[in-house]
Short mmCIF file of C-alpha atoms in Angstrom, two decimals:
data_model
loop_
_atom_site.label_atom_id
_atom_site.label_comp_id
_atom_site.label_asym_id
_atom_site.label_seq_id
_atom_site.Cartn_x
_atom_site.Cartn_y
_atom_site.Cartn_z
CA MET A 445 0.00 0.00 0.00
CA ARG A 446 0.97 3.56 -0.61
CA ALA A 447 -0.11 5.03 2.78
CA THR A 448 2.70 3.49 4.78
CA PRO A 449 5.63 4.90 2.71
CA LEU A 450 3.93 8.32 2.66
CA ALA A 451 3.47 8.29 6.44
CA VAL A 452 7.11 7.26 6.96
CA THR A 453 8.30 10.00 4.59
CA ALA A 454 6.16 12.63 6.35
CA LEU A 455 7.44 11.51 9.76
CA ALA A 456 11.06 11.61 8.57
CA ALA A 457 10.55 15.12 7.16
CA ALA A 458 8.97 16.32 10.42
CA LEU A 459 11.86 14.92 12.46
CA LEU A 460 14.40 16.51 10.14
CA LEU A 461 12.72 19.92 10.46
CA THR A 462 12.58 19.56 14.24
CA ALA A 463 16.33 18.95 14.30
CA CYS A 464 16.92 22.24 12.47
CA ASP A 465 16.59 24.81 15.23
CA SER A 466 16.34 28.28 13.74
CA GLY A 467 16.02 29.93 17.14
CA GLY A 468 19.68 30.45 17.90
CA SER A 469 23.24 30.51 16.72
CA ASP A 470 24.96 27.58 15.14
CA ASP A 471 28.19 25.95 16.22
CA SER A 472 29.95 26.24 12.85
CA ASN A 473 31.70 29.49 13.77
CA GLY A 474 32.33 28.88 17.46
CA THR A 475 29.02 30.22 18.68
CA GLY A 476 26.32 28.18 20.27
CA LYS A 477 23.66 27.96 22.90
CA GLY A 478 23.97 27.64 26.61
CA GLY A 479 26.48 28.76 29.18
CA ASP A 480 26.11 31.27 31.97
CA ALA A 481 26.37 34.97 31.22
CA CYS A 482 29.96 36.15 30.81
CA GLY A 483 31.00 38.12 33.87
CA ILE A 484 33.36 41.02 33.25
CA ASP A 485 35.78 39.50 35.79
CA GLN A 486 36.33 36.43 33.58
CA LEU A 487 37.06 38.51 30.48
CA GLY A 488 40.12 40.29 29.24
CA VAL A 489 38.99 43.67 27.89
CA GLU A 490 41.09 45.94 25.64
CA VAL A 491 39.86 49.37 24.60
CA GLY A 492 41.26 50.78 21.33
CA PRO A 493 43.31 51.69 19.52
CA ALA A 494 40.71 54.21 18.51
CA ASN A 495 39.89 56.27 15.48
CA ALA A 496 39.32 59.28 17.74
CA ALA A 497 37.27 62.26 16.57
CA PRO A 498 39.80 65.09 16.07
CA ALA A 499 37.45 68.10 16.41
CA ALA A 500 34.01 69.06 17.69
CA GLY A 501 31.28 67.59 15.45
CA ASP A 502 33.53 64.81 14.12
CA THR A 503 32.70 61.13 14.65
CA GLY A 504 35.07 58.72 16.33
CA ASN A 505 35.05 54.93 16.65
CA ILE A 506 36.50 52.98 19.54
CA PRO A 507 36.81 49.22 19.09
CA VAL A 508 36.69 47.12 22.24
CA SER A 509 38.06 43.57 22.24
CA VAL A 510 36.79 41.02 24.76
CA THR A 511 38.50 37.64 25.35
CA ASN A 512 37.12 34.87 27.56
CA GLN A 513 39.78 33.79 30.07
CA SER A 514 37.66 31.23 31.92
CA SER A 515 35.00 28.56 31.40
CA PRO A 516 32.48 28.85 28.52
CA CYS A 517 30.00 31.68 28.91
CA ALA A 518 27.38 33.50 26.87
CA LEU A 519 26.89 37.06 25.66
CA ASP A 520 23.23 37.76 24.94
CA GLY A 521 22.52 41.43 24.33
CA PHE A 522 24.54 44.61 24.07
CA PRO A 523 27.45 45.60 26.30
CA GLY A 524 26.57 48.18 28.93
CA ILE A 525 28.43 51.45 28.34
CA GLU A 526 28.49 54.41 30.68
CA LEU A 527 30.49 57.60 30.31
CA ASN A 528 31.37 59.27 33.58
CA ALA A 529 32.39 62.91 33.99
CA GLY A 530 32.75 62.86 37.77
CA ASP A 531 29.60 64.73 38.76
CA LYS A 532 27.58 63.47 35.80
CA SER A 533 27.31 60.15 34.00
CA ALA A 534 25.42 59.03 30.91
CA THR A 535 24.47 55.64 29.50
CA VAL A 536 25.28 55.03 25.84
CA PRO A 537 22.38 53.42 23.93
CA ALA A 538 22.57 50.58 21.41
CA ALA A 539 23.04 51.60 17.78
CA ASP A 540 19.77 52.20 15.93
CA GLY A 541 18.66 49.11 14.06
CA ALA A 542 21.45 46.91 15.47
CA LYS A 543 20.42 43.41 16.51
CA PRO A 544 22.49 41.47 19.04
CA GLU A 545 23.18 37.79 18.50
CA LYS A 546 23.65 35.33 21.35
CA LEU A 547 27.27 34.20 21.31
CA THR A 548 28.87 31.50 23.41
CA LEU A 549 32.56 31.97 24.13
CA ALA A 550 34.87 29.08 24.87
CA LYS A 551 38.04 29.81 26.82
CA GLY A 552 40.27 31.91 24.57
CA ASP A 553 37.49 33.05 22.19
CA SER A 554 37.40 36.76 21.36
CA VAL A 555 34.68 39.15 20.25
CA THR A 556 34.63 42.87 19.54
CA PHE A 557 32.15 45.70 19.64
CA THR A 558 32.43 49.33 18.58
CA LEU A 559 31.56 52.46 20.49
CA THR A 560 30.81 55.36 18.10
CA TYR A 561 30.60 58.93 19.38
CA VAL A 562 30.44 62.53 18.20
CA ARG A 563 33.02 64.80 19.76
CA GLY A 564 31.60 67.74 21.67
CA GLY A 565 32.92 71.24 22.24
CA THR A 566 35.27 72.06 25.09
CA SER A 567 32.59 73.63 27.28
CA GLY A 568 28.89 74.18 27.68
CA ALA A 569 25.75 72.18 28.29
CA GLU A 570 26.01 70.43 24.93
CA SER A 571 29.06 68.36 25.91
CA LEU A 572 29.96 65.74 28.48
CA ALA A 573 33.56 66.04 29.64
CA ALA A 574 33.92 62.27 30.09
CA LYS A 575 36.85 61.03 32.16
CA THR A 576 35.94 57.34 32.54
CA LEU A 577 34.40 54.65 30.35
CA ARG A 578 32.59 51.93 32.29
CA ILE A 579 31.86 48.62 30.57
CA SER A 580 29.55 45.83 31.78
CA MET A 581 28.38 42.60 30.18
CA PRO A 582 24.73 41.75 29.43
CA GLY A 583 23.04 39.52 32.01
CA ALA A 584 26.01 39.62 34.39
CA GLY A 585 24.63 41.99 37.02
CA ASP A 586 26.28 45.22 38.10
CA ASP A 587 29.90 44.14 37.64
CA GLU A 588 31.86 46.57 35.50
CA LYS A 589 35.38 47.60 34.56
CA SER A 590 36.49 51.20 34.22
CA PHE A 591 38.90 52.59 31.64
CA PRO A 592 40.24 56.11 31.16
CA TRP A 593 38.38 58.13 28.51
CA THR A 594 41.03 60.02 26.54
CA TYR A 595 39.01 60.88 23.42
CA GLY A 596 37.78 64.36 24.34
CA PRO A 597 34.32 65.59 25.31
CA VAL A 598 31.26 63.79 23.96
CA ALA A 599 28.51 65.79 22.30
CA LEU A 600 25.09 65.70 23.93
CA LYS A 601 21.85 65.55 21.99
CA GLY A 602 18.77 66.29 24.07
CA GLY A 603 20.83 65.75 27.23
CA GLU A 604 21.94 62.26 26.13
CA PRO A 605 25.33 61.34 24.66
CA ASP A 606 25.51 61.52 20.87
CA ALA A 607 27.01 58.04 20.87
CA SER A 608 26.02 54.43 20.34
CA VAL A 609 27.32 50.93 20.97
CA GLY A 610 27.22 48.16 18.39
CA PRO A 611 26.61 44.46 18.93
CA PHE A 612 29.27 41.86 19.74
CA THR A 613 30.84 40.23 16.69
CA HIS A 614 33.49 37.55 16.51
CA ALA A 615 36.95 39.05 16.17
CA GLY A 616 37.79 39.28 12.49
CA ASP A 617 34.13 39.39 11.31
#
C-alpha cells in the first residue's frame, strides 16, 4: 500500500525539520547555545586603539576587544556602556537598528564591539567632559570595569550622549 511509505516519509521530514533549530546561533563558527552569562571579571577587555574624533562635530570609533579567560559563557545582548564625567554620568544606547546575537565563548574566544561617538565642544551644556568609560556585560549583574576616557568631550543631543554601541561580533568578522 501507498499510505505506509507516505506516512514514513512525512514523519522523517517532520523529524528533520525539528532537528533544524532556527532559534539560535549555530556551532559552525564557534558560537552556540547555553552557558552562563559572561561576567566582566572572567574577560580580558582591551579598549582601542581608537579612530578618535579630532574636532568638535567629528565622529570617532572605539573598538573594544573582549576575550574569555575562563569557562564557557554566553553574551546575549549589548554591552553596557556608561560615560562618567565625575559629577555626571550618561548611558550610551545601542546603535539604531542593530540586533544582538547570542554568542557562546569558549576559553580563549574573542569578540569585539564598537563604540561610536560625536566629539563635543570644550565647554557648555552640549558636551559631556567624560573622564571614565565603564563597561559591563549583558546579564552579568552590576559588575563593570572602568577605563580612562582620553578621546575628548562627547557631544550631547537632548541631554543624552551623541554616541552608540554596536553588537558583539566575533573578532575578524
